[in-house]
Short mmCIF file of C-alpha atoms in Angstrom, two decimals:
data_model
loop_
_atom_site.label_atom_id
_atom_site.label_comp_id
_atom_site.label_asym_id
_atom_site.label_seq_id
_atom_site.Cartn_x
_atom_site.Cartn_y
_atom_site.Cartn_z
CA UNK A 1 2.28 10.10 5.41
CA UNK A 2 4.25 13.09 6.59
CA UNK A 3 2.19 16.25 6.90
CA UNK A 4 4.84 18.14 4.90
CA UNK A 5 4.17 15.85 2.03
CA UNK A 6 0.46 16.41 2.10
CA UNK A 7 0.97 20.13 2.45
CA UNK A 8 3.33 20.19 -0.56
CA UNK A 9 1.15 18.02 -2.79
CA UNK A 10 -1.95 20.02 -2.02
CA UNK A 11 -0.68 23.41 -3.20
CA UNK A 12 -2.03 23.01 -6.66
CA UNK A 13 -5.74 22.22 -6.89
CA UNK A 14 -9.29 21.70 -5.69
CA UNK A 15 -11.33 18.94 -4.11
CA UNK A 16 -13.91 16.33 -4.99
CA UNK A 17 -14.75 12.81 -5.59
CA UNK A 18 -15.04 9.78 -7.75
CA UNK A 19 -15.52 6.12 -8.18
CA UNK A 20 -14.23 3.52 -10.55
CA UNK A 21 -15.91 0.35 -11.83
CA UNK A 22 -19.11 -1.12 -10.39
CA UNK A 23 -17.41 -1.68 -7.13
CA UNK A 24 -16.70 1.98 -6.85
CA UNK A 25 -20.27 2.97 -7.51
CA UNK A 26 -20.27 2.53 -3.88
CA UNK A 27 -17.00 4.32 -3.34
CA UNK A 28 -18.02 7.20 -5.26
CA UNK A 29 -21.46 7.61 -3.78
CA UNK A 30 -19.76 8.10 -0.54
CA UNK A 31 -17.79 10.86 -1.98
CA UNK A 32 -17.94 13.91 0.23
CA UNK A 33 -21.47 14.62 -0.45
CA UNK A 34 -24.59 13.22 1.12
CA UNK A 35 -26.74 10.27 0.38
CA UNK A 36 -30.33 9.50 0.71
CA UNK A 37 -32.78 7.00 2.01
CA UNK A 38 -36.09 6.07 3.52
CA UNK A 39 -37.49 8.67 5.85
CA UNK A 40 -40.81 9.20 7.25
CA UNK A 41 -41.16 13.09 7.98
CA UNK A 42 -38.54 15.03 6.09
CA UNK A 43 -38.24 18.65 6.79
CA UNK A 44 -35.84 21.37 5.76
CA UNK A 45 -33.75 23.02 8.38
CA UNK A 46 -33.90 26.78 9.08
CA UNK A 47 -30.64 27.58 7.51
CA UNK A 48 -29.99 30.71 5.60
CA UNK A 49 -30.69 30.02 1.96
CA UNK A 50 -29.74 31.95 -1.26
CA UNK A 51 -32.53 31.36 -3.76
CA UNK A 52 -32.25 31.38 -7.54
CA UNK A 53 -35.50 30.48 -9.30
CA UNK A 54 -36.03 29.53 -13.01
CA UNK A 55 -38.17 32.57 -12.92
CA UNK A 56 -35.42 34.78 -11.76
CA UNK A 57 -34.35 37.40 -14.24
CA UNK A 58 -30.74 37.91 -15.37
CA UNK A 59 -30.63 41.17 -13.39
CA UNK A 60 -32.04 39.53 -10.24
CA UNK A 61 -29.54 36.69 -10.65
CA UNK A 62 -26.66 39.11 -10.85
CA UNK A 63 -27.87 40.89 -7.70
CA UNK A 64 -28.07 37.59 -5.80
CA UNK A 65 -24.68 36.54 -6.93
CA UNK A 66 -22.66 39.58 -8.08
CA UNK A 67 -19.36 37.58 -8.06
CA UNK A 68 -20.50 35.15 -10.68
CA UNK A 69 -19.45 37.27 -13.68
CA UNK A 70 -15.93 36.07 -13.29
CA UNK A 71 -14.39 33.02 -11.88
CA UNK A 72 -11.93 33.57 -9.03
CA UNK A 73 -8.28 33.10 -9.58
CA UNK A 74 -8.06 30.42 -6.89
CA UNK A 75 -10.19 27.94 -9.01
CA UNK A 76 -7.90 25.15 -10.23
CA UNK A 77 -5.54 25.68 -7.26
CA UNK A 78 -5.80 23.85 -4.12
CA UNK A 79 -3.15 25.08 -1.50
CA UNK A 80 -2.63 24.24 2.11
CA UNK A 81 -0.63 27.13 3.61
CA UNK A 82 0.15 27.70 7.24
CA UNK A 83 -0.71 31.42 7.25
CA UNK A 84 -4.08 31.87 5.66
CA UNK A 85 -4.75 35.23 7.25
CA UNK A 86 -1.91 36.90 5.27
CA UNK A 87 -2.31 34.83 2.08
CA UNK A 88 -5.97 34.98 1.65
CA UNK A 89 -7.59 37.55 4.03
CA UNK A 90 -11.09 36.96 2.75
CA UNK A 91 -11.37 33.24 3.62
CA UNK A 92 -14.66 32.02 4.93
CA UNK A 93 -15.20 29.97 8.08
CA UNK A 94 -17.47 26.91 8.69
CA UNK A 95 -19.67 26.84 11.73
CA UNK A 96 -16.97 24.68 13.37
CA UNK A 97 -14.04 27.08 13.04
CA UNK A 98 -13.73 27.90 16.72
CA UNK A 99 -14.14 24.30 17.72
CA UNK A 100 -11.18 23.42 15.48
CA UNK A 101 -9.04 26.00 17.00
CA UNK A 102 -9.94 24.91 20.51
CA UNK A 103 -8.84 21.40 19.57
CA UNK A 104 -5.44 22.44 18.40
CA UNK A 105 -6.08 22.29 14.62
CA UNK A 106 -3.58 23.60 12.07
CA UNK A 107 -5.86 25.72 9.92
CA UNK A 108 -5.12 26.18 6.22
CA UNK A 109 -6.73 27.71 3.22
CA UNK A 110 -8.88 25.21 1.22
CA UNK A 111 -11.68 25.81 -1.24
CA UNK A 112 -12.04 29.41 -0.02
CA UNK A 113 -12.27 28.47 3.70
CA UNK A 114 -10.17 28.13 6.80
CA UNK A 115 -9.96 24.33 7.09
CA UNK A 116 -8.07 21.99 9.51
CA UNK A 117 -5.30 19.95 7.82
CA UNK A 118 -4.45 17.99 11.04
CA UNK A 119 -4.83 18.26 14.86
CA UNK A 120 -2.26 18.76 17.62
CA UNK A 121 -0.90 15.48 19.06
CA UNK A 122 -1.50 13.44 15.94
CA UNK A 123 0.25 13.03 12.66
CA UNK A 124 -1.62 12.72 9.38
CA UNK A 125 -0.82 8.97 9.27
CA UNK A 126 -2.09 8.50 12.84
CA UNK A 127 -5.31 10.25 11.95
CA UNK A 128 -5.56 8.04 8.76
CA UNK A 129 -5.04 4.79 10.76
CA UNK A 130 -7.43 5.81 13.60
CA UNK A 131 -10.19 6.35 10.89
CA UNK A 132 -9.64 2.82 9.63
CA UNK A 133 -9.55 1.20 13.05
CA UNK A 134 -12.06 3.27 15.12
CA UNK A 135 -13.70 6.41 13.78
CA UNK A 136 -13.03 10.02 12.86
CA UNK A 137 -15.05 13.17 12.47
CA UNK A 138 -14.25 15.45 9.49
CA UNK A 139 -15.70 18.95 9.00
CA UNK A 140 -16.98 19.17 5.39
CA UNK A 141 -19.04 22.24 5.92
CA UNK A 142 -17.14 23.97 3.20
CA UNK A 143 -18.97 21.84 0.66
CA UNK A 144 -21.90 23.64 -1.11
CA UNK A 145 -25.30 22.23 -0.23
CA UNK A 146 -28.22 22.94 -2.52
CA UNK A 147 -32.00 22.29 -2.66
CA UNK A 148 -33.85 22.12 -5.98
CA UNK A 149 -37.64 22.32 -5.68
CA UNK A 150 -40.58 22.54 -7.98
CA UNK A 151 -42.46 20.69 -10.76
CA UNK A 152 -39.41 21.12 -13.12
CA UNK A 153 -36.74 20.00 -10.63
CA UNK A 154 -36.33 16.35 -11.89
CA UNK A 155 -36.20 17.34 -15.53
CA UNK A 156 -33.89 20.27 -14.97
CA UNK A 157 -31.38 18.10 -13.07
CA UNK A 158 -31.65 15.42 -15.79
CA UNK A 159 -30.62 18.13 -18.33
CA UNK A 160 -27.46 19.18 -16.51
CA UNK A 161 -26.45 15.65 -15.24
CA UNK A 162 -26.58 12.19 -16.94
CA UNK A 163 -28.31 10.62 -13.84
CA UNK A 164 -31.36 8.46 -14.14
CA UNK A 165 -33.33 10.37 -11.50
CA UNK A 166 -36.83 9.05 -12.61
CA UNK A 167 -35.93 5.63 -11.35
CA UNK A 168 -34.13 6.78 -8.16
CA UNK A 169 -36.02 5.79 -5.11
CA UNK A 170 -37.01 8.45 -2.39
CA UNK A 171 -34.31 9.13 0.09
CA UNK A 172 -31.66 7.52 -2.10
CA UNK A 173 -28.66 9.15 -3.76
CA UNK A 174 -26.56 8.86 -6.72
CA UNK A 175 -23.10 10.10 -7.70
CA UNK A 176 -23.33 12.23 -10.77
CA UNK A 177 -21.60 15.20 -12.58
CA UNK A 178 -22.67 18.53 -14.00
CA UNK A 179 -21.76 18.43 -17.64
CA UNK A 180 -20.88 21.02 -20.11
CA UNK A 181 -23.12 21.34 -23.25
CA UNK A 182 -21.62 19.91 -26.36
CA UNK A 183 -18.35 18.41 -25.13
CA UNK A 184 -19.91 16.47 -22.01
CA UNK A 185 -16.90 17.66 -19.99
CA UNK A 186 -17.27 17.57 -16.17
CA UNK A 187 -18.11 20.95 -14.66
CA UNK A 188 -18.07 19.40 -11.15
CA UNK A 189 -18.88 16.02 -9.64
CA UNK A 190 -21.83 15.92 -7.26
CA UNK A 191 -24.21 13.77 -5.18
CA UNK A 192 -27.84 14.08 -6.08
CA UNK A 193 -30.40 12.94 -3.38
CA UNK A 194 -34.19 12.57 -3.95
CA UNK A 195 -35.97 13.87 -0.98
CA UNK A 196 -39.41 12.35 -1.19
CA UNK A 197 -41.12 12.86 -4.52
CA UNK A 198 -39.72 14.05 -7.81
CA UNK A 199 -40.07 17.75 -6.93
CA UNK A 200 -37.43 18.02 -4.19
CA UNK A 201 -33.68 17.25 -4.48
CA UNK A 202 -30.68 17.74 -2.21
CA UNK A 203 -27.35 18.27 -4.12
CA UNK A 204 -23.86 18.66 -2.84
CA UNK A 205 -21.02 20.22 -4.84
CA UNK A 206 -17.43 21.09 -4.31
CA UNK A 207 -16.33 24.11 -2.40
CA UNK A 208 -13.49 25.10 -4.69
CA UNK A 209 -15.88 25.03 -7.59
CA UNK A 210 -18.57 27.19 -5.94
CA UNK A 211 -18.44 30.28 -8.14
CA UNK A 212 -18.02 28.31 -11.32
CA UNK A 213 -20.91 25.96 -10.41
CA UNK A 214 -23.25 28.83 -9.29
CA UNK A 215 -22.57 30.67 -12.47
CA UNK A 216 -23.30 27.54 -14.53
CA UNK A 217 -26.49 26.68 -12.66
CA UNK A 218 -27.61 30.26 -12.91
CA UNK A 219 -27.15 30.18 -16.71
CA UNK A 220 -28.78 26.85 -17.02
CA UNK A 221 -31.84 27.99 -14.99
CA UNK A 222 -32.12 31.11 -17.14
CA UNK A 223 -32.04 28.99 -20.33
CA UNK A 224 -34.50 26.57 -18.78
CA UNK A 225 -36.88 29.59 -18.04
CA UNK A 226 -36.37 30.84 -21.50
CA UNK A 227 -37.49 27.53 -22.98
CA UNK A 228 -40.80 27.88 -21.06
CA UNK A 229 -40.07 24.85 -18.83
CA UNK A 230 -41.82 24.07 -15.48
CA UNK A 231 -40.65 26.14 -12.60
CA UNK A 232 -37.55 25.27 -10.48
CA UNK A 233 -36.44 26.99 -7.34
CA UNK A 234 -32.80 26.73 -6.47
CA UNK A 235 -31.58 27.41 -2.93
CA UNK A 236 -28.04 27.41 -1.64
CA UNK A 237 -28.00 26.41 2.08
CA UNK A 238 -25.60 29.03 3.22
CA UNK A 239 -23.66 28.16 6.42
CA UNK A 240 -25.27 24.83 6.65
CA UNK A 241 -23.10 22.47 8.79
CA UNK A 242 -21.86 19.16 7.36
CA UNK A 243 -19.77 16.64 9.16
CA UNK A 244 -18.55 13.21 8.01
CA UNK A 245 -18.47 10.51 10.69
CA UNK A 246 -16.26 7.77 9.18
CA UNK A 247 -15.00 4.39 10.48
CA UNK A 248 -16.06 0.99 11.65
CA UNK A 249 -17.45 2.44 15.00
CA UNK A 250 -19.55 5.14 13.24
CA UNK A 251 -22.90 3.45 13.56
CA UNK A 252 -22.53 2.81 17.28
CA UNK A 253 -21.28 6.36 17.91
CA UNK A 254 -24.15 8.02 16.03
CA UNK A 255 -26.57 5.72 17.79
CA UNK A 256 -25.35 7.04 21.18
CA UNK A 257 -26.78 10.50 20.61
CA UNK A 258 -30.20 9.52 18.74
CA UNK A 259 -33.32 10.77 20.45
CA UNK A 260 -35.21 7.81 19.24
CA UNK A 261 -32.88 4.89 18.09
CA UNK A 262 -35.81 2.70 17.17
CA UNK A 263 -37.26 5.32 14.73
CA UNK A 264 -33.95 6.08 13.21
CA UNK A 265 -33.15 2.34 12.75
CA UNK A 266 -29.57 2.81 11.66
CA UNK A 267 -29.10 -0.93 11.34
CA UNK A 268 -31.31 -0.81 8.28
CA UNK A 269 -30.11 2.43 6.83
CA UNK A 270 -27.73 1.36 3.98
CA UNK A 271 -25.15 2.83 1.81
CA UNK A 272 -26.61 5.54 -0.36
CA UNK A 273 -29.66 6.13 1.77
CA UNK A 274 -30.59 8.85 4.20
CA UNK A 275 -33.05 9.77 6.90
CA UNK A 276 -33.96 12.76 8.88
CA UNK A 277 -33.43 12.13 12.55
CA UNK A 278 -33.41 13.91 15.92
CA UNK A 279 -30.43 13.90 18.20
CA UNK A 280 -29.65 14.76 21.86
CA UNK A 281 -27.22 17.57 22.61
CA UNK A 282 -25.92 19.16 25.91
CA UNK A 283 -28.51 20.54 28.33
CA UNK A 284 -31.05 17.94 27.58
CA UNK A 285 -31.97 19.65 24.32
CA UNK A 286 -33.05 17.83 21.11
CA UNK A 287 -32.15 18.86 17.70
CA UNK A 288 -34.50 17.62 14.90
CA UNK A 289 -34.38 17.50 11.12
CA UNK A 290 -30.74 16.37 11.04
CA UNK A 291 -30.24 14.71 7.66
CA UNK A 292 -28.17 11.59 8.12
CA UNK A 293 -26.75 9.90 4.92
CA UNK A 294 -24.89 6.67 4.88
CA UNK A 295 -21.72 7.13 2.86
CA UNK A 296 -18.44 9.19 2.86
CA UNK A 297 -15.18 9.85 1.24
CA UNK A 298 -12.89 7.37 2.96
CA UNK A 299 -13.93 3.88 1.84
CA UNK A 300 -15.17 3.17 5.47
CA UNK A 301 -18.65 2.72 6.68
CA UNK A 302 -20.00 6.05 8.03
CA UNK A 303 -22.38 8.85 7.68
CA UNK A 304 -22.42 12.43 6.37
CA UNK A 305 -24.66 14.68 8.63
CA UNK A 306 -26.17 17.88 7.41
CA UNK A 307 -27.07 20.21 10.31
CA UNK A 308 -28.69 23.59 10.54
CA UNK A 309 -26.12 26.45 11.14
CA UNK A 310 -27.42 27.13 14.74
CA UNK A 311 -27.00 23.53 15.82
CA UNK A 312 -23.77 22.45 14.00
CA UNK A 313 -21.48 22.94 16.89
CA UNK A 314 -23.84 21.34 19.54
CA UNK A 315 -24.29 18.28 17.41
CA UNK A 316 -20.59 17.93 16.77
CA UNK A 317 -19.80 18.35 20.49
CA UNK A 318 -22.45 15.81 21.29
CA UNK A 319 -20.75 13.18 19.12
CA UNK A 320 -17.29 13.84 20.57
CA UNK A 321 -18.53 13.85 24.15
CA UNK A 322 -20.48 10.63 23.70
CA UNK A 323 -17.74 8.65 22.11
CA UNK A 324 -14.63 9.91 24.00
CA UNK A 325 -11.24 10.10 22.30
CA UNK A 326 -10.61 6.33 22.64
CA UNK A 327 -13.37 5.87 20.05
CA UNK A 328 -13.69 9.05 18.05
CA UNK A 329 -11.24 11.83 17.19
CA UNK A 330 -11.30 14.88 14.87
CA UNK A 331 -9.31 14.43 11.62
CA UNK A 332 -8.26 16.88 8.94
CA UNK A 333 -7.73 17.35 5.22
CA UNK A 334 -4.38 15.40 5.21
CA UNK A 335 -5.88 12.22 6.29
CA UNK A 336 -8.98 12.79 4.15
CA UNK A 337 -6.79 13.03 1.11
CA UNK A 338 -4.85 9.75 1.71
CA UNK A 339 -8.00 7.90 2.67
CA UNK A 340 -9.82 8.93 -0.45
CA UNK A 341 -6.94 7.89 -2.66
CA UNK A 342 -6.78 4.53 -1.08
CA UNK A 343 -10.54 4.23 -1.86
CA UNK A 344 -10.00 5.22 -5.49
CA UNK A 345 -12.02 8.42 -5.25
CA UNK A 346 -11.35 11.35 -7.50
CA UNK A 347 -10.26 14.91 -6.49
CA UNK A 348 -11.82 17.48 -8.76
CA UNK A 349 -9.14 19.76 -10.31
CA UNK A 350 -6.76 16.87 -10.22
CA UNK A 351 -8.26 13.58 -11.36
CA UNK A 352 -11.26 15.24 -13.08
CA UNK A 353 -11.71 18.61 -14.81
CA UNK A 354 -13.64 20.52 -17.44
CA UNK A 355 -11.96 18.60 -20.22
CA UNK A 356 -12.69 15.21 -18.85
CA UNK A 357 -15.83 13.25 -19.86
CA UNK A 358 -17.36 10.62 -17.57
CA UNK A 359 -16.14 7.81 -19.92
CA UNK A 360 -12.51 9.02 -19.80
CA UNK A 361 -12.69 9.37 -16.03
CA UNK A 362 -13.86 5.66 -15.74
CA UNK A 363 -17.37 6.93 -14.55
CA UNK A 364 -19.38 5.59 -17.36
CA UNK A 365 -21.71 3.88 -14.76
CA UNK A 366 -22.99 7.46 -13.73
CA UNK A 367 -24.84 7.60 -17.08
CA UNK A 368 -28.21 6.18 -16.16
CA UNK A 369 -29.39 3.06 -18.05
CA UNK A 370 -32.54 5.01 -19.16
CA UNK A 371 -30.37 8.00 -20.38
CA UNK A 372 -28.39 6.11 -23.11
CA UNK A 373 -30.55 6.66 -26.13
CA UNK A 374 -31.75 10.22 -26.46
CA UNK A 375 -29.31 12.92 -27.68
CA UNK A 376 -31.86 15.67 -28.41
CA UNK A 377 -31.94 18.18 -25.58
CA UNK A 378 -35.59 19.11 -26.29
CA UNK A 379 -36.53 15.50 -25.83
CA UNK A 380 -34.94 15.03 -22.47
CA UNK A 381 -31.28 14.38 -23.21
CA UNK A 382 -28.50 15.60 -20.99
CA UNK A 383 -25.81 18.12 -21.94
CA UNK A 384 -23.03 16.55 -24.00
CA UNK A 385 -25.22 13.41 -24.57
CA UNK A 386 -24.13 12.98 -28.22
CA UNK A 387 -20.36 13.07 -27.29
CA UNK A 388 -20.71 10.92 -24.11
CA UNK A 389 -22.98 8.25 -25.65
CA UNK A 390 -20.73 7.82 -28.56
CA UNK A 391 -17.74 7.38 -26.26
CA UNK A 392 -19.53 4.55 -24.39
CA UNK A 393 -19.13 2.30 -27.59
CA UNK A 394 -15.53 1.33 -28.30
CA UNK A 395 -13.99 2.25 -31.65
CA UNK A 396 -13.84 -1.51 -32.51
CA UNK A 397 -17.66 -1.61 -32.35
CA UNK A 398 -18.29 1.50 -34.32
CA UNK A 399 -18.32 4.06 -31.51
CA UNK A 400 -15.94 6.99 -31.00
CA UNK A 401 -14.50 5.46 -27.84
CA UNK A 402 -11.85 7.47 -25.92
CA UNK A 403 -8.15 8.15 -26.37
CA UNK A 404 -7.38 8.10 -22.67
CA UNK A 405 -8.67 6.42 -19.48
CA UNK A 406 -8.31 6.95 -15.80
CA UNK A 407 -6.57 4.07 -13.96
CA UNK A 408 -4.70 3.16 -10.84
CA UNK A 409 -1.04 2.39 -10.27
CA UNK A 410 1.10 0.66 -7.75
CA UNK A 411 4.63 1.91 -8.05
CA UNK A 412 7.93 0.45 -6.82
CA UNK A 413 9.51 1.60 -3.54
CA UNK A 414 11.15 4.99 -3.35
CA UNK A 415 9.89 8.56 -3.69
CA UNK A 416 6.24 8.60 -4.60
CA UNK A 417 4.94 9.64 -7.99
CA UNK A 418 3.12 13.02 -7.51
CA UNK A 419 0.68 14.86 -9.69
CA UNK A 420 2.24 15.72 -13.05
CA UNK A 421 4.68 12.82 -13.11
CA UNK A 422 4.83 11.42 -16.66
CA UNK A 423 3.84 7.87 -17.38
CA UNK A 424 5.93 6.24 -20.06
CA UNK A 425 6.39 2.95 -21.83
CA UNK A 426 8.98 1.01 -19.79
CA UNK A 427 10.97 -0.09 -22.78
CA UNK A 428 10.94 2.92 -25.11
CA UNK A 429 10.33 5.75 -22.76
CA UNK A 430 7.46 7.00 -24.96
CA UNK A 431 4.92 9.21 -22.95
CA UNK A 432 1.65 7.40 -22.59
CA UNK A 433 0.08 9.25 -19.64
CA UNK A 434 0.27 11.30 -16.51
CA UNK A 435 -0.21 10.95 -12.80
CA UNK A 436 -2.96 13.13 -11.22
CA UNK A 437 -2.85 12.00 -7.66
CA UNK A 438 -0.27 9.95 -5.77
CA UNK A 439 1.03 9.23 -2.20
CA UNK A 440 2.34 6.49 0.01
CA UNK A 441 -0.62 4.42 1.26
CA UNK A 442 -0.59 4.30 5.17
CA UNK A 443 -2.89 1.27 5.13
CA UNK A 444 -0.58 -0.66 2.80
CA UNK A 445 2.54 0.00 4.79
CA UNK A 446 3.43 2.99 2.67
CA UNK A 447 3.36 1.30 -0.74
CA UNK A 448 3.26 3.94 -3.46
CA UNK A 449 -0.14 4.30 -5.04
CA UNK A 450 -1.42 6.62 -7.55
CA UNK A 451 -4.11 7.30 -10.14
CA UNK A 452 -3.85 9.09 -13.48
CA UNK A 453 -4.55 8.86 -17.25
CA UNK A 454 -3.07 6.52 -19.84
CA UNK A 455 -3.64 6.05 -23.55
CA UNK A 456 -6.44 3.68 -24.42
CA UNK A 457 -5.07 0.20 -24.79
CA UNK A 458 -2.68 0.74 -21.88
CA UNK A 459 -5.41 0.73 -19.17
CA UNK A 460 -5.95 -2.91 -18.56
CA UNK A 461 -4.95 -4.23 -15.03
CA UNK A 462 -1.59 -5.77 -14.93
CA UNK A 463 -0.03 -3.54 -17.67
CA UNK A 464 3.53 -2.79 -16.86
CA UNK A 465 4.62 0.88 -17.36
CA UNK A 466 6.99 3.31 -15.73
CA UNK A 467 6.69 6.74 -14.21
CA UNK A 468 9.33 9.46 -14.18
CA UNK A 469 10.05 10.44 -10.67
CA UNK A 470 12.96 12.98 -10.19
CA UNK A 471 13.98 12.08 -13.68
CA UNK A 472 14.34 8.41 -13.07
CA UNK A 473 12.13 5.58 -14.43
CA UNK A 474 10.13 3.73 -11.65
CA UNK A 475 8.19 0.59 -12.36
CA UNK A 476 4.40 1.14 -12.32
CA UNK A 477 1.75 -1.43 -12.71
CA UNK A 478 -1.78 -0.64 -13.68
CA UNK A 479 -3.95 -1.70 -10.84
CA UNK A 480 -7.68 -1.91 -10.25
CA UNK A 481 -9.05 0.52 -7.71
CA UNK A 482 -9.93 0.76 -4.76
CA UNK A 483 -6.42 -0.02 -3.49
CA UNK A 484 -7.94 -0.77 -0.09
CA UNK A 485 -11.10 -2.87 0.17
CA UNK A 486 -14.15 -0.58 0.89
CA UNK A 487 -16.34 -1.36 3.85
CA UNK A 488 -19.77 0.13 2.98
CA UNK A 489 -22.73 -1.21 4.65
CA UNK A 490 -24.82 -2.28 1.53
CA UNK A 491 -28.40 -3.44 1.46
CA UNK A 492 -28.85 -7.16 1.23
CA UNK A 493 -28.96 -8.49 -2.31
#
């Protein structure tokens, strides 16, 4: 895919993840955040943490987060520009900023950060293909990493998400979503990981939703405190490093820097699991308490690696040095976007938003099996349960169902269908939906793929529709996602 196309398509939104169907339960888990697993001696890194407790007063909360009173104008816009210093002078930097510049990265504004869109000497398509054939390293340190601790942590998270966390095994993760009260609309999608017992959770949310999410969580914690519920402490792991090592060579590359490969046992660390490990870095030093989670946002096998701020550069450089460029290269946002679309994963602000429910977004499976009966918040229901649970049952069976559904499309050759393109009935021209993401697929020899929403009843695979591209109808066939087979390392059945 040409970089110019990626830059142009990205000027409108914000990032995140997704899944679709049972097969995508895998795909979505890998979404951008971090997974979980079996570990022996977990420990939290020494990163700077912003703490909001369920015992924090409204005034204290305002002092901790003075910017939460109003959402920033950039929410809802994702824009890759080539001159971030002049367009957004207050952009943040991840711990790897200087490393990116040293490697010739083209830095652009994304989610309130300076982020690499691609690197010198490689096109976006080349970075994409190298990820599929070898391995790539993505900086995802702009994502917001949280810890929730205390006797009320599990119950609080089960109020704000529909996840079945009681049955989630230690050091395992699940894709979920923060939901609005009443409507069940998606505030943000997230990965929730249980670290040990029911009192400690690691949560990752989207960078571009940071202010909105923190305001939401602060309000929910205050309401929780007001209800006299068990204490919950919320910490934002400020400046914590997060890198995604993705591709078929990922396990071998990570293994090369492990201080104790036998203890880490990557061969038996499966998709949706995590462990704390120690790694070797330059100078013979070891870095411990590195949280390694199997998953990612590309559809490939890989890991997302959470690192204390002081060690983020050293661990990243150790991976690059151990693998050499013939096995591992840095990759940017451009390749990340096309890879995630091929894998059928959502981008928040495009494919999901505050008005979209999990059922409409083809994410019904994130509603835990043990969360599908209760609608009373005081008895353990999640926000929006009445609306969401009614949607799970089709209208034909007495439920409310939904009027629209998220689907994938394969579109005939020519200019690709981009976000906002109308989906119409091929014969009558009646509008039946809209495209939310689309691009030529590098893996599928630039076949045009897209996802979007169509009226209920038009969502079945094989349905022939049309999209309007530059005023012309183009044939579009509803297609199951992922478009490219995922390669997650799953636990034996």
